[in-house]
mmCIF file of C-alpha atoms in Angstrom:
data_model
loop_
_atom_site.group_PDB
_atom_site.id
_atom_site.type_symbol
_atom_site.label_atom_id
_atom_site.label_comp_id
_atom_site.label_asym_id
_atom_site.label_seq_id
_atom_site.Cartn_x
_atom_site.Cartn_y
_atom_site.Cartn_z
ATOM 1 C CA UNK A 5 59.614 70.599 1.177
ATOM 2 C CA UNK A 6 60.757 69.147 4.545
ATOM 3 C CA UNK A 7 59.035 72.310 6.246
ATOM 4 C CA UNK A 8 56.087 72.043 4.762
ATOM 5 C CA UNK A 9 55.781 68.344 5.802
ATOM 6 C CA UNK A 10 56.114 70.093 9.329
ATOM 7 C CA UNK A 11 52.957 71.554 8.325
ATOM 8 C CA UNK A 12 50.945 70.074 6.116
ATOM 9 C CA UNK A 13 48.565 67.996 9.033
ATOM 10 C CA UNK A 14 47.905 71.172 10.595
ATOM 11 C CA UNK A 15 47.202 73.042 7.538
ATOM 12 C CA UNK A 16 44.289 70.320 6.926
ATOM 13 C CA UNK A 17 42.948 71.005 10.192
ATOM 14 C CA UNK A 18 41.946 74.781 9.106
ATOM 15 C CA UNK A 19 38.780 75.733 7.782
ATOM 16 C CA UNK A 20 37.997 76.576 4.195
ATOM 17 C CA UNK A 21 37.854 80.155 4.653
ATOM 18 C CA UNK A 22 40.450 80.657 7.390
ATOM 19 C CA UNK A 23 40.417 83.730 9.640
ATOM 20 C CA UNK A 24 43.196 85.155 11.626
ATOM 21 C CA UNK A 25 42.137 83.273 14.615
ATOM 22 C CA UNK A 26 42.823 80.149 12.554
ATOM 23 C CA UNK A 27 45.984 80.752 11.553
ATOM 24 C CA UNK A 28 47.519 83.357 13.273
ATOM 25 C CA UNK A 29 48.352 80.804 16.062
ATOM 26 C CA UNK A 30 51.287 78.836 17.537
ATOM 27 C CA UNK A 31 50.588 76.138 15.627
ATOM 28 C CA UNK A 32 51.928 78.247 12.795
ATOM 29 C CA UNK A 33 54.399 80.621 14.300
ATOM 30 C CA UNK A 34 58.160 80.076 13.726
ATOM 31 C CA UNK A 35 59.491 83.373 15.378
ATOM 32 C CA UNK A 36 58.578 85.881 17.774
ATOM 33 C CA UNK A 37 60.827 88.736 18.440
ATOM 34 C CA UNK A 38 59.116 91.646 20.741
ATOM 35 C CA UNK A 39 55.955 92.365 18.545
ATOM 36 C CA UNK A 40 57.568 91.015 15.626
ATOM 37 C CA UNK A 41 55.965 87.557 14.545
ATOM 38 C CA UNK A 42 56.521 85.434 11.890
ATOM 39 C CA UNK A 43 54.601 83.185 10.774
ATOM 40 C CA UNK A 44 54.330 80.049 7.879
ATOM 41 C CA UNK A 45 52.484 80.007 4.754
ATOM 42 C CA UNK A 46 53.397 77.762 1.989
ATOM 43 C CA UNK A 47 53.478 79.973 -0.911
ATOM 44 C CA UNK A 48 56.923 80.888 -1.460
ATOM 45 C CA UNK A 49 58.503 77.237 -0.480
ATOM 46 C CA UNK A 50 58.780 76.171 -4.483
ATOM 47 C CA UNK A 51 61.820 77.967 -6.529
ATOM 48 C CA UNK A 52 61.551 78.211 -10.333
ATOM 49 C CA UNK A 53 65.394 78.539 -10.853
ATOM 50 C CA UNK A 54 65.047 79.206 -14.571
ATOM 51 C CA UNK A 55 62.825 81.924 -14.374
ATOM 52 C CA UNK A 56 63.927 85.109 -16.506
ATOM 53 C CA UNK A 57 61.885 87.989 -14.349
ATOM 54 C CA UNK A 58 62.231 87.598 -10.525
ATOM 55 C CA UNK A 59 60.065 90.035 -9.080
ATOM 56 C CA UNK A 60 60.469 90.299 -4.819
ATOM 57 C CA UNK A 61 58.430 91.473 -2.471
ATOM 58 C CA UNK A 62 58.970 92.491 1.193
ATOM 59 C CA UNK A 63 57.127 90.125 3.373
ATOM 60 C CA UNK A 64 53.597 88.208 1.594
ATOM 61 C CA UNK A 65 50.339 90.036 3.751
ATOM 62 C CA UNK A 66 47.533 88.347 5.077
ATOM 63 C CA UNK A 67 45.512 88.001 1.866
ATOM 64 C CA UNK A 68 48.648 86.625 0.289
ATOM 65 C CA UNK A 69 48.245 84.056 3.408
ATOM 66 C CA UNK A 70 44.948 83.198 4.165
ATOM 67 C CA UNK A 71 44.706 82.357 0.044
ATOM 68 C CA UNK A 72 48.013 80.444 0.179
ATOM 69 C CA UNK A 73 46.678 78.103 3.403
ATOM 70 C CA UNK A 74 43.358 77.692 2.126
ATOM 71 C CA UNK A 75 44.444 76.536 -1.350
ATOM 72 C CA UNK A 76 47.074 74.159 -0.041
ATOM 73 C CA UNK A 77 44.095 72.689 2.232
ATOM 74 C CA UNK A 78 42.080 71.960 -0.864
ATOM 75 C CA UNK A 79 45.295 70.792 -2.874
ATOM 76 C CA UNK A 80 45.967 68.096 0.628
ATOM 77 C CA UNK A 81 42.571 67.125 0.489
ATOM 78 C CA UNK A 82 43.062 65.628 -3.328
ATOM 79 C CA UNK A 83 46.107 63.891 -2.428
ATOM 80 C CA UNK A 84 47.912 66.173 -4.767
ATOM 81 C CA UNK A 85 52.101 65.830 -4.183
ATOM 82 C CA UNK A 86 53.927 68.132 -2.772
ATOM 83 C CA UNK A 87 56.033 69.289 -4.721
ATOM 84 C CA UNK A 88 52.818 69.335 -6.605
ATOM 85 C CA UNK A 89 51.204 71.279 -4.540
ATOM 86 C CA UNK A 90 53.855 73.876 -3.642
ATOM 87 C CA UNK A 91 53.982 75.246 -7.399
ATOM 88 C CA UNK A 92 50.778 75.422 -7.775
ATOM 89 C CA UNK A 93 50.232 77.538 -5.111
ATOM 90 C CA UNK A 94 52.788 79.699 -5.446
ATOM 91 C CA UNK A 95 52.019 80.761 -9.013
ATOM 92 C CA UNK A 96 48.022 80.965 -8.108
ATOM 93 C CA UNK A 97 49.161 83.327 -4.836
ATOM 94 C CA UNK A 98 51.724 85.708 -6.147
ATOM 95 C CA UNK A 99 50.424 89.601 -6.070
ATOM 96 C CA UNK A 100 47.501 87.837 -5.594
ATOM 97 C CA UNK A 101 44.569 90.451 -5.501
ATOM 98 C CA UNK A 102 44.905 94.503 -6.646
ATOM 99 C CA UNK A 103 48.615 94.190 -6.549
ATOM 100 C CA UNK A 104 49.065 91.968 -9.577
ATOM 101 C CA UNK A 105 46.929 94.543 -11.477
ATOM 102 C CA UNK A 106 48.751 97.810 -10.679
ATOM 103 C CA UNK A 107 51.774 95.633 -11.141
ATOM 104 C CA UNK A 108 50.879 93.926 -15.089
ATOM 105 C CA UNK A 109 49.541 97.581 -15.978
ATOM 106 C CA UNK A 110 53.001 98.780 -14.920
ATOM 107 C CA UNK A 111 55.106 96.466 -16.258
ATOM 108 C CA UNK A 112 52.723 96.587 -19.764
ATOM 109 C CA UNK A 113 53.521 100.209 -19.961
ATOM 110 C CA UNK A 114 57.617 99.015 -19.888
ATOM 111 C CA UNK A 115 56.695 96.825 -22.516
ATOM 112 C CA UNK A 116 58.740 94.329 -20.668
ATOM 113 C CA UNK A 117 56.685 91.614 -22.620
ATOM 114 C CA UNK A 118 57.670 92.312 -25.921
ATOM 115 C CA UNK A 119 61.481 91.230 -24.793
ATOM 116 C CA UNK A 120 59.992 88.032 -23.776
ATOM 117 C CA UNK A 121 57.934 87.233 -26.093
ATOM 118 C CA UNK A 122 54.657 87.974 -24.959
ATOM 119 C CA UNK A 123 51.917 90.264 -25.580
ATOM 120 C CA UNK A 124 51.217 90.834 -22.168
ATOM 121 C CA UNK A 125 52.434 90.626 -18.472
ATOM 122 C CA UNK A 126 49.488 89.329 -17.295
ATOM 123 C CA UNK A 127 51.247 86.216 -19.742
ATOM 124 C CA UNK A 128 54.403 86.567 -17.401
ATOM 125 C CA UNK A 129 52.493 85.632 -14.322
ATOM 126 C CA UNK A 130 51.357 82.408 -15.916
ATOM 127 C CA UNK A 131 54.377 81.485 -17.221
ATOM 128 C CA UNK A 132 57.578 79.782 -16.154
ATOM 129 C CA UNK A 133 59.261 82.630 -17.084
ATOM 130 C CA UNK A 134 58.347 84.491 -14.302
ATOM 131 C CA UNK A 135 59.552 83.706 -10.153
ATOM 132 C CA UNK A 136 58.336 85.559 -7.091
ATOM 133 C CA UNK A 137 59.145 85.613 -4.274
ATOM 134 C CA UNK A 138 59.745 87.853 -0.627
ATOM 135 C CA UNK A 139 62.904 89.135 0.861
ATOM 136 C CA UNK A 140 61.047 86.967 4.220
ATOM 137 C CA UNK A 141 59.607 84.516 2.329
ATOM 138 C CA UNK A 142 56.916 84.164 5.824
ATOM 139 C CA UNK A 143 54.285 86.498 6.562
ATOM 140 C CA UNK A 144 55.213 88.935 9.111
ATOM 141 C CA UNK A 145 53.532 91.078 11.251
ATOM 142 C CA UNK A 146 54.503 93.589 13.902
ATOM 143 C CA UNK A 147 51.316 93.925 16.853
ATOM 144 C CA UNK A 148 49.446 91.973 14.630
ATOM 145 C CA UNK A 149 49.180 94.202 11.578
ATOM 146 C CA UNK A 150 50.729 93.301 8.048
ATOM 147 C CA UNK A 151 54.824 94.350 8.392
ATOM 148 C CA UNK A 152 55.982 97.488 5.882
ATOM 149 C CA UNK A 153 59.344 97.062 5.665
ATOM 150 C CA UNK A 154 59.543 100.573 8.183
ATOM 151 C CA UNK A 155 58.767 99.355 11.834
ATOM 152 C CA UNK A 156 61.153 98.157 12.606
ATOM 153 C CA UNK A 157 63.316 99.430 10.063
ATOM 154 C CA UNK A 158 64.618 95.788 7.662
ATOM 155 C CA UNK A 159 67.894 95.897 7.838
ATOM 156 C CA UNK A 160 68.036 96.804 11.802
ATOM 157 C CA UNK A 161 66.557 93.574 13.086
ATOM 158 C CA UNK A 162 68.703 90.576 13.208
ATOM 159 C CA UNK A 163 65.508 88.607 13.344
ATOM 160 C CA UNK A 164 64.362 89.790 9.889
ATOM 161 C CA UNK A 165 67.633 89.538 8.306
ATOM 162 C CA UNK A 166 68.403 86.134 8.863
ATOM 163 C CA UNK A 167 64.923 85.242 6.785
ATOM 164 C CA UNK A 168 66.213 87.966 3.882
ATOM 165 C CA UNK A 169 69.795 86.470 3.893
ATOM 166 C CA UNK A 170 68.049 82.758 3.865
ATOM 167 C CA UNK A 171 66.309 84.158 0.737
ATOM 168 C CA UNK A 172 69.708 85.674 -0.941
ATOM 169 C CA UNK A 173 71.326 82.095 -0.715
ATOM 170 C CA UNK A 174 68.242 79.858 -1.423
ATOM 171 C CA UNK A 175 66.321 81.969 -3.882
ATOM 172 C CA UNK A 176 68.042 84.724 -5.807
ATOM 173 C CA UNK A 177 71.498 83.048 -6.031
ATOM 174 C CA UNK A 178 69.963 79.887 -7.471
ATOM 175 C CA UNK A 179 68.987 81.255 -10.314
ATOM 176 C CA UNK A 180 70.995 81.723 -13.559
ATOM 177 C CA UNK A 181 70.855 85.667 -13.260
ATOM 178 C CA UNK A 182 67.202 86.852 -13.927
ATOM 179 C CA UNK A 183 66.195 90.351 -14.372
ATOM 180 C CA UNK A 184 65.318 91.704 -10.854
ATOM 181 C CA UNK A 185 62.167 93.843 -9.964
ATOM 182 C CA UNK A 186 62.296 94.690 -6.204
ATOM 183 C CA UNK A 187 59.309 96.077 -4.770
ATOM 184 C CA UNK A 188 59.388 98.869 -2.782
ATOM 185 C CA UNK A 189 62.181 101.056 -0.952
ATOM 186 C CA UNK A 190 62.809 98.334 1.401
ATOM 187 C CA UNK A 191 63.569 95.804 -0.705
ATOM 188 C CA UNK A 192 65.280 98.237 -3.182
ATOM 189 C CA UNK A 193 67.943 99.209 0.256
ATOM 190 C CA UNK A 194 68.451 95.222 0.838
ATOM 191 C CA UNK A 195 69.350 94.333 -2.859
ATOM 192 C CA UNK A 196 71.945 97.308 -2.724
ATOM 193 C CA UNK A 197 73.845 95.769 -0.043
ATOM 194 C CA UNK A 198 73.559 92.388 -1.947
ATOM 195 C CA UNK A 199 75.012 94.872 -5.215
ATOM 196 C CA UNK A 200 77.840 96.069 -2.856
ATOM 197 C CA UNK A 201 78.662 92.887 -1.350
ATOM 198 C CA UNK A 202 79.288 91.656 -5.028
ATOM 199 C CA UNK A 203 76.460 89.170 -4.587
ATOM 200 C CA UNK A 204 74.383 90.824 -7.403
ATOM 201 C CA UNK A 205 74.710 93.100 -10.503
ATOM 202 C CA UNK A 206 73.142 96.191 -10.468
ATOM 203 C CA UNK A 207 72.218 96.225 -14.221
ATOM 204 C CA UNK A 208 69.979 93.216 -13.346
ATOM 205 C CA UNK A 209 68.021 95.295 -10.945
ATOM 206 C CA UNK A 210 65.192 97.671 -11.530
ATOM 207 C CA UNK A 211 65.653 100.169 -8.502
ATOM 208 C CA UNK A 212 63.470 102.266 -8.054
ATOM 209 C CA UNK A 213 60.534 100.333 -8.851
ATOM 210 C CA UNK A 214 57.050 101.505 -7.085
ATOM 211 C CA UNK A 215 55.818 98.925 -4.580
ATOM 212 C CA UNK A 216 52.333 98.316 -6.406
ATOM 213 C CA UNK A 217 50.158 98.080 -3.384
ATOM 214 C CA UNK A 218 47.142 100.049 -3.215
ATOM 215 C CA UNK A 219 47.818 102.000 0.285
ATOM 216 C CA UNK A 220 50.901 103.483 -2.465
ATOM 217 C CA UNK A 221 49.008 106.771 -3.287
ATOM 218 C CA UNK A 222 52.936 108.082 -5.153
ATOM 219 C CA UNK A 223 52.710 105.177 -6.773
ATOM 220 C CA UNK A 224 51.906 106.106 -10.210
ATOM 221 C CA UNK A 225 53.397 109.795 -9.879
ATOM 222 C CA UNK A 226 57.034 108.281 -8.537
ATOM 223 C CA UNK A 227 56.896 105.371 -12.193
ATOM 224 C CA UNK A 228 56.218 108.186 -14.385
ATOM 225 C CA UNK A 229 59.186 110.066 -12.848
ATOM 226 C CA UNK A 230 61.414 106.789 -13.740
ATOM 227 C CA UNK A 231 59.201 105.379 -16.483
ATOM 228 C CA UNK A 232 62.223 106.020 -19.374
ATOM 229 C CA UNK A 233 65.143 104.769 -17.087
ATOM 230 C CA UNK A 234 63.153 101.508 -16.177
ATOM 231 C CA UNK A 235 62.588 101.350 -20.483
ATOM 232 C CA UNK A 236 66.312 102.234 -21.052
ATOM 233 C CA UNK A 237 67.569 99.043 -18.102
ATOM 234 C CA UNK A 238 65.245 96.557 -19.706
ATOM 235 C CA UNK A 239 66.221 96.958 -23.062
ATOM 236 C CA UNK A 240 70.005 97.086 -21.784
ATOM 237 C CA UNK A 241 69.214 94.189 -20.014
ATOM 238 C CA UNK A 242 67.392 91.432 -22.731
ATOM 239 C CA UNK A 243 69.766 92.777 -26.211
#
């Protein structure tokens, strides 16, 4: 909350439809680190800590972004609160775009619903069932493109770190031990350190899991190659 009041006048200063050159600025930058850059967006600020389904991403992109500042514009502009405001865009922002579809189709197919007593996962992302987050909760990018979690590698920059051990403490480890989808190998090599560290248990994680972006062209071929295991952990996991 107390960043985001950092923010918020700025944030109202933006246009409607906000291009990088609106917000890709030092008005909005919090780190810089070579060609690393980090910037805020308001979209993973509010924490559902009784969420049952965590799913994490590696860093939120620019659509992720640009949606996130231009909705908590609109949200400022009706005097909504903050706390409000945060919520609201976090759950109308998550996987916003393609991603969210590749992901409900996937997680359908796991029947991961029918443990939670819904009939679909599209459900889940409209429920408070469901958090999500990023391991760096901030957009990044690296010469101005959207980070990938490769270059530089995650877990060799101090810089990045610090934001994915902020997230350990403040996100995952407030919450009363949800069932873990990370996204992606990145994310998958972070939460195993987290296993080994004893901060997490690895029968609440689904490793493995395809990142659900549409640049993924293994995508589908590496889920059907773990579809039954990711079956077999769920069910382990909810009876």
């Amino acid at each position: 909350m107390q960043l985001f009041d950092e923010f918020a006048e700025k944030i109202r200063r933006i246009p409607n439809t906000p291009t990088k050159k609106d917000l890709l600025i030092n008005d909005f930058l919090l780190e810089k680190e070579g060609s690393i850059e980090i910037f805020y967006s308001p979209h993973n600020q509010y924490v559902n800590k009784n969420a049952r389904v965590l799913i994490i991403g590696i860093t939120p992109g620019w659509t992720q972004m640009a949606r996130a500042m231009s909705l908590a514009k609109n949200y400022l502009e009706e005097d909504m609160p903050y706390d409000l405001l945060l919520k609201r865009v976090n759950r109308e922002v998550r996987f916003y775009g393609s991603m969210r579809t590749y992901l409900v189709g996937m997680l359908d197919d796991l029947q991961l619903s029918k443990y939670l007593g819904l009939s679909s996962a599209e459900e889940l992302f409209n429920s408070c069932m469901l958090h999500t987050t990023s391991l760096i909760k901030f957009p990044v990018f690296v010469n101005s493109q959207n980070y990938n979690g490769h270059n530089p590698v995650l877990y060799k920059s101090p810089l990045l770190m610090k934001y994915a051990r902020d997230t350990l403490k403040t996100v995952i480890l407030s919450q009363n031990r949800p069932f873990i989808i990370p996204l992606g190998k990145s994310v998958d090599h972070i939460l195993n350190m987290y296993v080994k560290e004893g901060r997490l248990a690895k029968e609440q994680c689904l490793f493995d899991f395809p990142h659900p972006s549409g640049a993924n062209g293994h995508r589908q071929k590496q889920f059907e190659i773990h579809k039954n295991d990711f079956k077999e952990k769920i069910r382990n996991f909810f009876t």
